[in-house]
Structure formats: structure tokens, C-alpha cells
PDB file of C-alpha atoms in Angstrom:
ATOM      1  CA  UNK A  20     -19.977  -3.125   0.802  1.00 57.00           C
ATOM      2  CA  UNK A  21     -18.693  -6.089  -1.233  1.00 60.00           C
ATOM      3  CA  UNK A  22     -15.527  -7.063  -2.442  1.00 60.00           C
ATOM      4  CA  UNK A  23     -16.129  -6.086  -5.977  1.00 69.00           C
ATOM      5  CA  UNK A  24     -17.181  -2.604  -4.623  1.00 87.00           C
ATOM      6  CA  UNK A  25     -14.191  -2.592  -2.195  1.00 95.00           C
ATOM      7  CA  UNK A  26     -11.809   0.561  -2.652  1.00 96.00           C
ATOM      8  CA  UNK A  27      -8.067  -0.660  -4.461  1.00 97.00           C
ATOM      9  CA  UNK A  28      -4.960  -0.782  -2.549  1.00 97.00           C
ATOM     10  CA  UNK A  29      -1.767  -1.736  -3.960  1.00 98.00           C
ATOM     11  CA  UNK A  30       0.464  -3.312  -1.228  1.00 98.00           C
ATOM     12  CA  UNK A  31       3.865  -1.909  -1.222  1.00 98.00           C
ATOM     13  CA  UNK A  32       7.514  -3.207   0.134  1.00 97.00           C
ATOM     14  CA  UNK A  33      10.884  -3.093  -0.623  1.00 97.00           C
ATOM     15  CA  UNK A  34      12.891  -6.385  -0.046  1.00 97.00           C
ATOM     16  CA  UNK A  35      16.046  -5.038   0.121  1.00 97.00           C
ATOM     17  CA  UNK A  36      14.677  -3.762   2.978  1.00 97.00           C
ATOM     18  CA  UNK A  37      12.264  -6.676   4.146  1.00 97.00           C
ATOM     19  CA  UNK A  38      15.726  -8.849   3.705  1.00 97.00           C
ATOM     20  CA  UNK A  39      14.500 -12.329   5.293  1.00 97.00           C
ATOM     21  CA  UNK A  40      11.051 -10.897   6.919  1.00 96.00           C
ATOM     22  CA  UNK A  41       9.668 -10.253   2.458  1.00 96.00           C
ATOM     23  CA  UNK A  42       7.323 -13.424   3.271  1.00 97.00           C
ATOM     24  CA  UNK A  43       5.711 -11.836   6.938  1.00 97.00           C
ATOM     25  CA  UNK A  44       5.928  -7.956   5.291  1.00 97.00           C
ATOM     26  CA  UNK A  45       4.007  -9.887   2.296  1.00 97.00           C
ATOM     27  CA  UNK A  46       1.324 -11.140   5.071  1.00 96.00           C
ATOM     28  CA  UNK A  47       1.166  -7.831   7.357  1.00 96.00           C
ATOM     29  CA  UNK A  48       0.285  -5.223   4.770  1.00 97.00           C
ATOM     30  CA  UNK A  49      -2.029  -7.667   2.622  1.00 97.00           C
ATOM     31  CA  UNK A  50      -4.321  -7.918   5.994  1.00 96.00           C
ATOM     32  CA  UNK A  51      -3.583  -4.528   7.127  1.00 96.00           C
ATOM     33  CA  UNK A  52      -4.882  -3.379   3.562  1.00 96.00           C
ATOM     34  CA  UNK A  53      -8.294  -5.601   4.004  1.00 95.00           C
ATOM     35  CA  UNK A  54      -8.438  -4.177   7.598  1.00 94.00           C
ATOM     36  CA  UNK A  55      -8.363  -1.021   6.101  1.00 94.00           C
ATOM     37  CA  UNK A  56     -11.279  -2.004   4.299  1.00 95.00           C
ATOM     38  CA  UNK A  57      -9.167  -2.270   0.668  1.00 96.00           C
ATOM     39  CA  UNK A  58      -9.358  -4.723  -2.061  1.00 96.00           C
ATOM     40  CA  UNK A  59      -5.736  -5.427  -2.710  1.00 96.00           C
ATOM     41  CA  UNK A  60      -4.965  -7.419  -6.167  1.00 94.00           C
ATOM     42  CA  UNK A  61      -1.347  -7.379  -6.018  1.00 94.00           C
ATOM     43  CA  UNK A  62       2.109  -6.731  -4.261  1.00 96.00           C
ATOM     44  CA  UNK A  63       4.370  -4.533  -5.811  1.00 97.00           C
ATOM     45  CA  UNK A  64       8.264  -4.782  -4.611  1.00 97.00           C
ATOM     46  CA  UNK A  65      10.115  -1.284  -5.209  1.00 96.00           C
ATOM     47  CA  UNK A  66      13.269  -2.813  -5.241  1.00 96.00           C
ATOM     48  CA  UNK A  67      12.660  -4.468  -8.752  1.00 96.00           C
ATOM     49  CA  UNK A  68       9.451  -2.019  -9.893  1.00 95.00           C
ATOM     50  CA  UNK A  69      10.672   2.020 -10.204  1.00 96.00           C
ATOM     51  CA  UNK A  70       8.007   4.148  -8.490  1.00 96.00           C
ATOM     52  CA  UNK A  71       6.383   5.702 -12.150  1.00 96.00           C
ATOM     53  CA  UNK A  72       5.659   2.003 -12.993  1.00 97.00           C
ATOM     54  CA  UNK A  73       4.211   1.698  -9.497  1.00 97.00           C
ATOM     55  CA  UNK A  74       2.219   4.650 -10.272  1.00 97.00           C
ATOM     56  CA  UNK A  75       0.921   3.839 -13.325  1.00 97.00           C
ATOM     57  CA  UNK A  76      -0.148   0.244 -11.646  1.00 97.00           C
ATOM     58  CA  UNK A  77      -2.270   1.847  -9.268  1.00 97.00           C
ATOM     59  CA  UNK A  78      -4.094   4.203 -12.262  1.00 97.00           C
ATOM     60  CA  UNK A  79      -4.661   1.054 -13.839  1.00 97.00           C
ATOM     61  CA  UNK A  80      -6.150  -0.789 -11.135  1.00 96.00           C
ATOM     62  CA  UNK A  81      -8.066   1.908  -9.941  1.00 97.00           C
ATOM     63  CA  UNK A  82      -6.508   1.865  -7.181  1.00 97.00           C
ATOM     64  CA  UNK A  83      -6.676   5.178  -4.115  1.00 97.00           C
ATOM     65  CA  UNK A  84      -3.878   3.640  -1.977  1.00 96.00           C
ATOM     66  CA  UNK A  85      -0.555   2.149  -0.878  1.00 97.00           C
ATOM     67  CA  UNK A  86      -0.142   0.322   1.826  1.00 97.00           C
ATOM     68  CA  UNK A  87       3.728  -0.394   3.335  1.00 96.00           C
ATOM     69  CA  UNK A  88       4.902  -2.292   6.600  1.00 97.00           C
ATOM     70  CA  UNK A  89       6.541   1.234   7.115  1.00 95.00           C
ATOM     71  CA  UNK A  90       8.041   4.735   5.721  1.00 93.00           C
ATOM     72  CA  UNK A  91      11.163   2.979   5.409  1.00 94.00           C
ATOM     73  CA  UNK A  92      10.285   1.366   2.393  1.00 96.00           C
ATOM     74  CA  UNK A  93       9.806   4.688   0.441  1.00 93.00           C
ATOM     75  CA  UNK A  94      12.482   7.920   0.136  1.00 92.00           C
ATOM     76  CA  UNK A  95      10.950  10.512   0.766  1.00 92.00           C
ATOM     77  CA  UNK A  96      10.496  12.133  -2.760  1.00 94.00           C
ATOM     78  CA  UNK A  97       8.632   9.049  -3.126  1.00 94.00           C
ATOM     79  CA  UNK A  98       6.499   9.687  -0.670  1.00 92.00           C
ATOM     80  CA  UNK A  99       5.190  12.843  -1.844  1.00 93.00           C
ATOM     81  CA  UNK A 100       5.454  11.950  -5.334  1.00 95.00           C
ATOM     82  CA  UNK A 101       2.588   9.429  -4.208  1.00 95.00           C
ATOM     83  CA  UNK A 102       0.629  12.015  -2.281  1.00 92.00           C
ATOM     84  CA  UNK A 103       1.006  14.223  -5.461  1.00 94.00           C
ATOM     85  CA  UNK A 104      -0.797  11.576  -7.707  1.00 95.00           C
ATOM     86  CA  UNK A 105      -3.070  11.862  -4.403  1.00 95.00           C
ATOM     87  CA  UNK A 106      -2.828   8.129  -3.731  1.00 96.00           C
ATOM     88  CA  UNK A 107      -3.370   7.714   0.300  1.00 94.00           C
ATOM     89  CA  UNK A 108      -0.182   6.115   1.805  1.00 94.00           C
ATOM     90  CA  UNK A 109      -1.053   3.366   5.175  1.00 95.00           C
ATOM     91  CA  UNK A 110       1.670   1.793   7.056  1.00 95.00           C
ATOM     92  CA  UNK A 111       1.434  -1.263   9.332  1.00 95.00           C
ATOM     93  CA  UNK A 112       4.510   0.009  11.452  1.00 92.00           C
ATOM     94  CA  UNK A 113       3.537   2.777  13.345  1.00 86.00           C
ATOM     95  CA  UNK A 114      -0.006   2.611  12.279  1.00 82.00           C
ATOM     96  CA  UNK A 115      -0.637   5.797  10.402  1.00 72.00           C
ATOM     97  CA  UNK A 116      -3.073   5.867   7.514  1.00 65.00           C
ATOM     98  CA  UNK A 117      -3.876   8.973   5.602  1.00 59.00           C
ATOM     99  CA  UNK A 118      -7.100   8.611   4.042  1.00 51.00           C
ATOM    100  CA  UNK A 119     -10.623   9.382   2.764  1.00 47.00           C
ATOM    101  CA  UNK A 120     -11.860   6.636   1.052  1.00 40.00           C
ATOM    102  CA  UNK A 121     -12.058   3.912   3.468  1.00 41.00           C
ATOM    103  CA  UNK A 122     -15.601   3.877   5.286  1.00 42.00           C
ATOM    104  CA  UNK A 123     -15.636   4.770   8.787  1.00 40.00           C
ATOM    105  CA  UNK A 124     -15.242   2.043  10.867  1.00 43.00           C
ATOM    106  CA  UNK A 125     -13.301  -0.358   8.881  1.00 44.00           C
ATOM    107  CA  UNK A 126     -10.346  -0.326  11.068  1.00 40.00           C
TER     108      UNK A 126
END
């Protein structure tokens, strides 16, 4: 597949919760998203983006996922709010992934 065909991932933190490790966060989801086997054209920070602007980045990228160095970067209501505009959440830290549109194998 190439890049341009690549499915979208928006990479996801929150540096109030990164605090000094935003840079390595930054670093660990962008390669855990192309491990995935996502395109990822940007980095969106929750703590100065609310999560309907978030939203409303991925519909206009296109993209089908988020991917965060972990669930502590999202309440929970977040959470499913994502899941309900059935965006597939990954997280480095533990390594869970839900999703359907990566190709097998890309891990």
C-alpha cells in the first residue's frame, strides 16, 4: 500500500499529562501510528484542542483513528465519545489497539 493510500491517524496526547516527556510522547505514538500501518499528518494536544474540535479534525482528514501513549490522556466520556464517531482508539502504553482498518500484519 503506499503512503498516499495509507489509512489516517490523528496522534493524540495531553501535555498536562506528558509534563516534561510531550517531546518522547510526540515520538512514541507518531511511530506507533506508522507501525500501525497509519498515515499520521498531525498531533493534536487535548489540553489546548476540546475533543469536538478533535473530532471534527479527524472528519476532515479522513482520518479512522487516534492514537495516544495511553488511556490516561482521555476521560472516559471521551473515550466513548470517540468510539461513538467510530474512530478506532490505539495506545502505545499497554499496547491495545481496537481496529479494522489497518491490514493484517502491519504491526
Amino acid at each position: 500500500m503506499t503512503k498516499q493510500h495509507l489509512p489516517v491517524a490523528l496522534c493524540v496526547l495531553n501535555t498536562l499529562i506528558s509534563g516534561a516527556s510531550e517531546p518522547w510522547d510526540r515520538g512514541l505514538i507518531s511511530d506507533h501510528a506508522t507501525k500501525l500501518g497509519y498515515k499520521v499528518p498531525r498531533v493534536i494536544d487535548l489540553a489546548r484542542v476540546a475533543l469536538e474540535s478533535l473530532i471534527a479534525e479527524c472528519a476532515e482528514h479522513g482520518a479512522v483513528a487516534v492514537v495516544l501513549p495511553s488511556l490516561d490522556h482521555l476521560s472516559i466520556s471521551a473515550l466513548k465519545t470517540l468510539q461513538a464517531a467510530e474512530l478506532d482508539v490505539a495506545t502505545v502504553y499497554p499496547e491495545i489497539a481496537r481496529h479494522d482498518t489497518v491490514k493484517p500484519g502491519a504491526h
